[in-house]
Amino acid sequence: CVLLTGSNASGKSAFLKTVGVNVLLAQTIHTCMAKEFRLPFCRLFTSMSLKDSISLKESYYLAEIKAIKRILDAEVGEDMIVCMVDEVLRGTNTIERIAASTQILKGMSGKKIMCLAATHDVELTKTLENEYENYHFEESMVKGDVQFSYKLKLGRANSSNAIDLLANLGY
C-alpha cells in the first residue's frame, strides 16, 4: 500500500488516475503507458471525484464513506483489489478525519487490497508508516511562482503551498 502526499496541484490526483487507467488498460487490452507493468489480475475500485447530491439527500461525506465501504465490502474471493482513494475523508473535520482515516487505511493494509491513497494529512504518514510506503510530490518557488516537477519521490512531503497559491492569486 502507498500513501501519497504533496502540496496542492503537485500531481497526487493525476498520479492516482494514471495508475487506475493503466490497471484498466493492462487488464482489458493488454497494454499500458509504461515501460513495464506487472500485476496479477485484480479488481479496480476508486474513491475519487465524488460529489454531493441534493436529490439523493447525500452529502459529500456520505458519498465518500459509501465509496470507501464499497471497497472494504468487496474484499472477497480470489482476486486482489487495487484501489485509489483521493483525500481520505476530506468531507469531515480534521480530528475525526485523521482518526477514522487511520483505521480505514489500516483495515485495507495487510489484506488482498493494494491501496494507493492521497492525502494532505501528513499525520497519517507517521501513524501508518508500518503499513504504507510513503511517497510524495513536491514544488519549488521560482521568482514568486510555484512550479512542480511532477516527479514521484520516496518519503513524506515536507512542504506546502496553500498560502503561496493564495498570494499568487492576489488574496
C-alpha positions as protocol buffer text, in pm:
chain_id: "A"
residue {
  index: 1
  type: CYS
  ca { x: 0 y: 0 z: 0 }
}
residue {
  index: 2
  type: VAL
  ca { x: 112 y: 355 z: -74 }
}
residue {
  index: 3
  type: LEU
  ca { x: 35 y: 684 z: 98 }
}
residue {
  index: 4
  type: LEU
  ca { x: 94 y: 977 z: -134 }
}
residue {
  index: 5
  type: THR
  ca { x: 147 y: 1329 z: 0 }
}
residue {
  index: 6
  type: GLY
  ca { x: 229 y: 1660 z: -160 }
}
residue {
  index: 7
  type: SER
  ca { x: 113 y: 2015 z: -178 }
}
residue {
  index: 8
  type: ASN
  ca { x: -184 y: 2146 z: -374 }
}
residue {
  index: 9
  type: ALA
  ca { x: -166 y: 2086 z: -751 }
}
residue {
  index: 10
  type: SER
  ca { x: 153 y: 1879 z: -715 }
}
residue {
  index: 11
  type: GLY
  ca { x: 16 y: 1578 z: -906 }
}
residue {
  index: 12
  type: LYS
  ca { x: -131 y: 1342 z: -645 }
}
residue {
  index: 13
  type: SER
  ca { x: -475 y: 1301 z: -802 }
}
residue {
  index: 14
  type: ALA
  ca { x: -337 y: 1287 z: -1156 }
}
residue {
  index: 15
  type: PHE
  ca { x: -97 y: 1013 z: -1048 }
}
residue {
  index: 16
  type: LEU
  ca { x: -378 y: 807 z: -891 }
}
residue {
  index: 17
  type: LYS
  ca { x: -590 y: 844 z: -1205 }
}
residue {
  index: 18
  type: THR
  ca { x: -296 y: 746 z: -1427 }
}
residue {
  index: 19
  type: VAL
  ca { x: -229 y: 430 z: -1226 }
}
residue {
  index: 20
  type: GLY
  ca { x: -600 y: 341 z: -1236 }
}
residue {
  index: 21
  type: VAL
  ca { x: -624 y: 391 z: -1612 }
}
residue {
  index: 22
  type: ASN
  ca { x: -314 y: 178 z: -1663 }
}
residue {
  index: 23
  type: VAL
  ca { x: -452 y: -104 z: -1446 }
}
residue {
  index: 24
  type: LEU
  ca { x: -768 y: -95 z: -1657 }
}
residue {
  index: 25
  type: LEU
  ca { x: -579 y: -85 z: -1989 }
}
residue {
  index: 26
  type: ALA
  ca { x: -343 y: -365 z: -1885 }
}
residue {
  index: 27
  type: GLN
  ca { x: -628 y: -596 z: -1791 }
}
residue {
  index: 28
  type: THR
  ca { x: -853 y: -519 z: -2087 }
}
residue {
  index: 29
  type: ILE
  ca { x: -635 y: -457 z: -2393 }
}
residue {
  index: 30
  type: HIS
  ca { x: -303 y: -584 z: -2255 }
}
residue {
  index: 31
  type: THR
  ca { x: -118 y: -257 z: -2293 }
}
residue {
  index: 32
  type: CYS
  ca { x: -34 y: 40 z: -2076 }
}
residue {
  index: 33
  type: MET
  ca { x: 153 y: 369 z: -2078 }
}
residue {
  index: 34
  type: ALA
  ca { x: 467 y: 246 z: -1905 }
}
residue {
  index: 35
  type: LYS
  ca { x: 793 y: 71 z: -1982 }
}
residue {
  index: 36
  type: GLU
  ca { x: 673 y: -223 z: -1777 }
}
residue {
  index: 37
  type: PHE
  ca { x: 365 y: -313 z: -1574 }
}
residue {
  index: 38
  type: ARG
  ca { x: 330 y: -629 z: -1365 }
}
residue {
  index: 39
  type: LEU
  ca { x: 30 y: -703 z: -1155 }
}
residue {
  index: 40
  type: PRO
  ca { x: -181 y: -1014 z: -1104 }
}
residue {
  index: 41
  type: PHE
  ca { x: -538 y: -993 z: -1224 }
}
residue {
  index: 42
  type: CYS
  ca { x: -728 y: -766 z: -987 }
}
residue {
  index: 43
  type: ARG
  ca { x: -1049 y: -576 z: -938 }
}
residue {
  index: 44
  type: LEU
  ca { x: -1020 y: -199 z: -961 }
}
residue {
  index: 45
  type: PHE
  ca { x: -1203 y: 38 z: -724 }
}
residue {
  index: 46
  type: THR
  ca { x: -1180 y: 412 z: -666 }
}
residue {
  index: 47
  type: SER
  ca { x: -1297 y: 675 z: -425 }
}
residue {
  index: 48
  type: MET
  ca { x: -1226 y: 983 z: -636 }
}
residue {
  index: 49
  type: SER
  ca { x: -1408 y: 1282 z: -786 }
}
residue {
  index: 50
  type: LEU
  ca { x: -1707 y: 1231 z: -561 }
}
residue {
  index: 51
  type: LYS
  ca { x: -2000 y: 1473 z: -547 }
}
residue {
  index: 52
  type: ASP
  ca { x: -2279 y: 1555 z: -307 }
}
residue {
  index: 53
  type: SER
  ca { x: -2639 y: 1531 z: -428 }
}
residue {
  index: 54
  type: ILE
  ca { x: -2940 y: 1721 z: -301 }
}
residue {
  index: 55
  type: SER
  ca { x: -3178 y: 1497 z: -496 }
}
residue {
  index: 56
  type: LEU
  ca { x: -3027 y: 1184 z: -341 }
}
residue {
  index: 57
  type: LYS
  ca { x: -3008 y: 1357 z: 0 }
}
residue {
  index: 58
  type: GLU
  ca { x: -2641 y: 1266 z: 10 }
}
residue {
  index: 59
  type: SER
  ca { x: -2370 y: 1495 z: 147 }
}
residue {
  index: 60
  type: TYR
  ca { x: -2014 y: 1481 z: 17 }
}
residue {
  index: 61
  type: TYR
  ca { x: -1909 y: 1296 z: 332 }
}
residue {
  index: 62
  type: LEU
  ca { x: -2185 y: 1037 z: 289 }
}
residue {
  index: 63
  type: ALA
  ca { x: -2088 y: 979 z: -75 }
}
residue {
  index: 64
  type: GLU
  ca { x: -1729 y: 940 z: 39 }
}
residue {
  index: 65
  type: ILE
  ca { x: -1793 y: 685 z: 315 }
}
residue {
  index: 66
  type: LYS
  ca { x: -2021 y: 484 z: 84 }
}
residue {
  index: 67
  type: ALA
  ca { x: -1745 y: 466 z: -180 }
}
residue {
  index: 68
  type: ILE
  ca { x: -1489 y: 352 z: 77 }
}
residue {
  index: 69
  type: LYS
  ca { x: -1733 y: 100 z: 229 }
}
residue {
  index: 70
  type: ARG
  ca { x: -1788 y: -45 z: -121 }
}
residue {
  index: 71
  type: ILE
  ca { x: -1413 y: -110 z: -141 }
}
residue {
  index: 72
  type: LEU
  ca { x: -1397 y: -268 z: 205 }
}
residue {
  index: 73
  type: ASP
  ca { x: -1704 y: -486 z: 142 }
}
residue {
  index: 74
  type: ALA
  ca { x: -1570 y: -607 z: -193 }
}
residue {
  index: 75
  type: GLU
  ca { x: -1277 y: -790 z: -36 }
}
residue {
  index: 76
  type: VAL
  ca { x: -1390 y: -1143 z: -106 }
}
residue {
  index: 77
  type: GLY
  ca { x: -1283 y: -1414 z: -346 }
}
residue {
  index: 78
  type: GLU
  ca { x: -956 y: -1499 z: -512 }
}
residue {
  index: 79
  type: ASP
  ca { x: -875 y: -1174 z: -692 }
}
residue {
  index: 80
  type: MET
  ca { x: -668 y: -896 z: -545 }
}
residue {
  index: 81
  type: ILE
  ca { x: -820 y: -548 z: -521 }
}
residue {
  index: 82
  type: VAL
  ca { x: -640 y: -235 z: -635 }
}
residue {
  index: 83
  type: CYS
  ca { x: -798 y: 86 z: -512 }
}
residue {
  index: 84
  type: MET
  ca { x: -726 y: 454 z: -542 }
}
residue {
  index: 85
  type: VAL
  ca { x: -854 y: 681 z: -265 }
}
residue {
  index: 86
  type: ASP
  ca { x: -812 y: 1055 z: -317 }
}
residue {
  index: 87
  type: GLU
  ca { x: -806 y: 1265 z: 1 }
}
residue {
  index: 88
  type: VAL
  ca { x: -938 y: 1015 z: 251 }
}
residue {
  index: 89
  type: LEU
  ca { x: -1247 y: 1152 z: 431 }
}
residue {
  index: 90
  type: ARG
  ca { x: -1187 y: 1511 z: 320 }
}
residue {
  index: 91
  type: GLY
  ca { x: -1554 y: 1580 z: 386 }
}
residue {
  index: 92
  type: THR
  ca { x: -1522 y: 1595 z: 764 }
}
residue {
  index: 93
  type: ASN
  ca { x: -1334 y: 1774 z: 1041 }
}
residue {
  index: 94
  type: THR
  ca { x: -961 y: 1727 z: 1099 }
}
residue {
  index: 95
  type: ILE
  ca { x: -967 y: 1531 z: 1425 }
}
residue {
  index: 96
  type: GLU
  ca { x: -1226 y: 1275 z: 1314 }
}
residue {
  index: 97
  type: ARG
  ca { x: -1078 y: 1259 z: 963 }
}
residue {
  index: 98
  type: ILE
  ca { x: -734 y: 1159 z: 1087 }
}
residue {
  index: 99
  type: ALA
  ca { x: -867 y: 912 z: 1345 }
}
residue {
  index: 100
  type: ALA
  ca { x: -1111 y: 743 z: 1105 }
}
residue {
  index: 101
  type: SER
  ca { x: -874 y: 754 z: 806 }
}
residue {
  index: 102
  type: THR
  ca { x: -605 y: 582 z: 1011 }
}
residue {
  index: 103
  type: GLN
  ca { x: -837 y: 293 z: 1097 }
}
residue {
  index: 104
  type: ILE
  ca { x: -983 y: 264 z: 746 }
}
residue {
  index: 105
  type: LEU
  ca { x: -641 y: 258 z: 583 }
}
residue {
  index: 106
  type: LYS
  ca { x: -508 y: 13 z: 843 }
}
residue {
  index: 107
  type: GLY
  ca { x: -806 y: -207 z: 758 }
}
residue {
  index: 108
  type: MET
  ca { x: -706 y: -207 z: 391 }
}
residue {
  index: 109
  type: SER
  ca { x: -342 y: -298 z: 452 }
}
residue {
  index: 110
  type: GLY
  ca { x: -218 y: -649 z: 501 }
}
residue {
  index: 111
  type: LYS
  ca { x: -508 y: -795 z: 306 }
}
residue {
  index: 112
  type: LYS
  ca { x: -563 y: -863 z: -61 }
}
residue {
  index: 113
  type: ILE
  ca { x: -605 y: -488 z: -116 }
}
residue {
  index: 114
  type: MET
  ca { x: -338 y: -272 z: -277 }
}
residue {
  index: 115
  type: CYS
  ca { x: -441 y: 77 z: -173 }
}
residue {
  index: 116
  type: LEU
  ca { x: -295 y: 394 z: -318 }
}
residue {
  index: 117
  type: ALA
  ca { x: -423 y: 686 z: -112 }
}
residue {
  index: 118
  type: ALA
  ca { x: -351 y: 1057 z: -149 }
}
residue {
  index: 119
  type: THR
  ca { x: -371 y: 1290 z: 149 }
}
residue {
  index: 120
  type: HIS
  ca { x: -269 y: 1629 z: 280 }
}
residue {
  index: 121
  type: ASP
  ca { x: -271 y: 1484 z: 633 }
}
residue {
  index: 122
  type: VAL
  ca { x: 99 y: 1429 z: 699 }
}
residue {
  index: 123
  type: GLU
  ca { x: -2 y: 1286 z: 1039 }
}
residue {
  index: 124
  type: LEU
  ca { x: -125 y: 976 z: 853 }
}
residue {
  index: 125
  type: THR
  ca { x: 220 y: 916 z: 709 }
}
residue {
  index: 126
  type: LYS
  ca { x: 355 y: 886 z: 1062 }
}
residue {
  index: 127
  type: THR
  ca { x: 77 y: 673 z: 1212 }
}
residue {
  index: 128
  type: LEU
  ca { x: 70 y: 439 z: 911 }
}
residue {
  index: 129
  type: GLU
  ca { x: 442 y: 415 z: 834 }
}
residue {
  index: 130
  type: ASN
  ca { x: 447 y: 44 z: 923 }
}
residue {
  index: 131
  type: GLU
  ca { x: 156 y: -35 z: 690 }
}
residue {
  index: 132
  type: TYR
  ca { x: 207 y: 207 z: 400 }
}
residue {
  index: 133
  type: GLU
  ca { x: 504 y: 313 z: 192 }
}
residue {
  index: 134
  type: ASN
  ca { x: 532 y: 692 z: 177 }
}
residue {
  index: 135
  type: TYR
  ca { x: 585 y: 879 z: -148 }
}
residue {
  index: 136
  type: HIS
  ca { x: 539 y: 1243 z: -232 }
}
residue {
  index: 137
  type: PHE
  ca { x: 540 y: 1514 z: -495 }
}
residue {
  index: 138
  type: GLU
  ca { x: 697 y: 1850 z: -424 }
}
residue {
  index: 139
  type: GLU
  ca { x: 709 y: 2202 z: -560 }
}
residue {
  index: 140
  type: SER
  ca { x: 958 y: 2485 z: -576 }
}
residue {
  index: 141
  type: MET
  ca { x: 924 y: 2861 z: -575 }
}
residue {
  index: 142
  type: VAL
  ca { x: 1078 y: 3034 z: -877 }
}
residue {
  index: 143
  type: LYS
  ca { x: 1059 y: 3415 z: -881 }
}
residue {
  index: 144
  type: GLY
  ca { x: 748 y: 3407 z: -661 }
}
residue {
  index: 145
  type: ASP
  ca { x: 574 y: 3144 z: -874 }
}
residue {
  index: 146
  type: VAL
  ca { x: 502 y: 2788 z: -761 }
}
residue {
  index: 147
  type: GLN
  ca { x: 641 y: 2528 z: -1002 }
}
residue {
  index: 148
  type: PHE
  ca { x: 606 y: 2150 z: -999 }
}
residue {
  index: 149
  type: SER
  ca { x: 839 y: 1874 z: -1118 }
}
residue {
  index: 150
  type: TYR
  ca { x: 562 y: 1607 z: -1111 }
}
residue {
  index: 151
  type: LYS
  ca { x: 826 y: 1351 z: -1015 }
}
residue {
  index: 152
  type: LEU
  ca { x: 738 y: 1089 z: -758 }
}
residue {
  index: 153
  type: LYS
  ca { x: 982 y: 1086 z: -465 }
}
residue {
  index: 154
  type: LEU
  ca { x: 1030 y: 848 z: -174 }
}
residue {
  index: 155
  type: GLY
  ca { x: 918 y: 963 z: 172 }
}
residue {
  index: 156
  type: ARG
  ca { x: 655 y: 1203 z: 305 }
}
residue {
  index: 157
  type: ALA
  ca { x: 608 y: 1558 z: 183 }
}
residue {
  index: 158
  type: ASN
  ca { x: 770 y: 1827 z: 394 }
}
residue {
  index: 159
  type: SER
  ca { x: 642 y: 2136 z: 216 }
}
residue {
  index: 160
  type: SER
  ca { x: 313 y: 2308 z: 149 }
}
residue {
  index: 161
  type: ASN
  ca { x: 194 y: 2580 z: -85 }
}
residue {
  index: 162
  type: ALA
  ca { x: -162 y: 2680 z: 6 }
}
residue {
  index: 163
  type: ILE
  ca { x: -64 y: 3027 z: 130 }
}
residue {
  index: 164
  type: ASP
  ca { x: 169 y: 3083 z: -167 }
}
residue {
  index: 165
  type: LEU
  ca { x: -106 y: 2990 z: -412 }
}
residue {
  index: 166
  type: LEU
  ca { x: -345 y: 3232 z: -239 }
}
residue {
  index: 167
  type: ALA
  ca { x: -83 y: 3508 z: -259 }
}
residue {
  index: 168
  type: ASN
  ca { x: -21 y: 3438 z: -628 }
}
residue {
  index: 169
  type: LEU
  ca { x: -392 y: 3493 z: -693 }
}
residue {
  index: 170
  type: GLY
  ca { x: -392 y: 3824 z: -509 }
}
residue {
  index: 171
  type: TYR
  ca { x: -551 y: 3727 z: -177 }
}
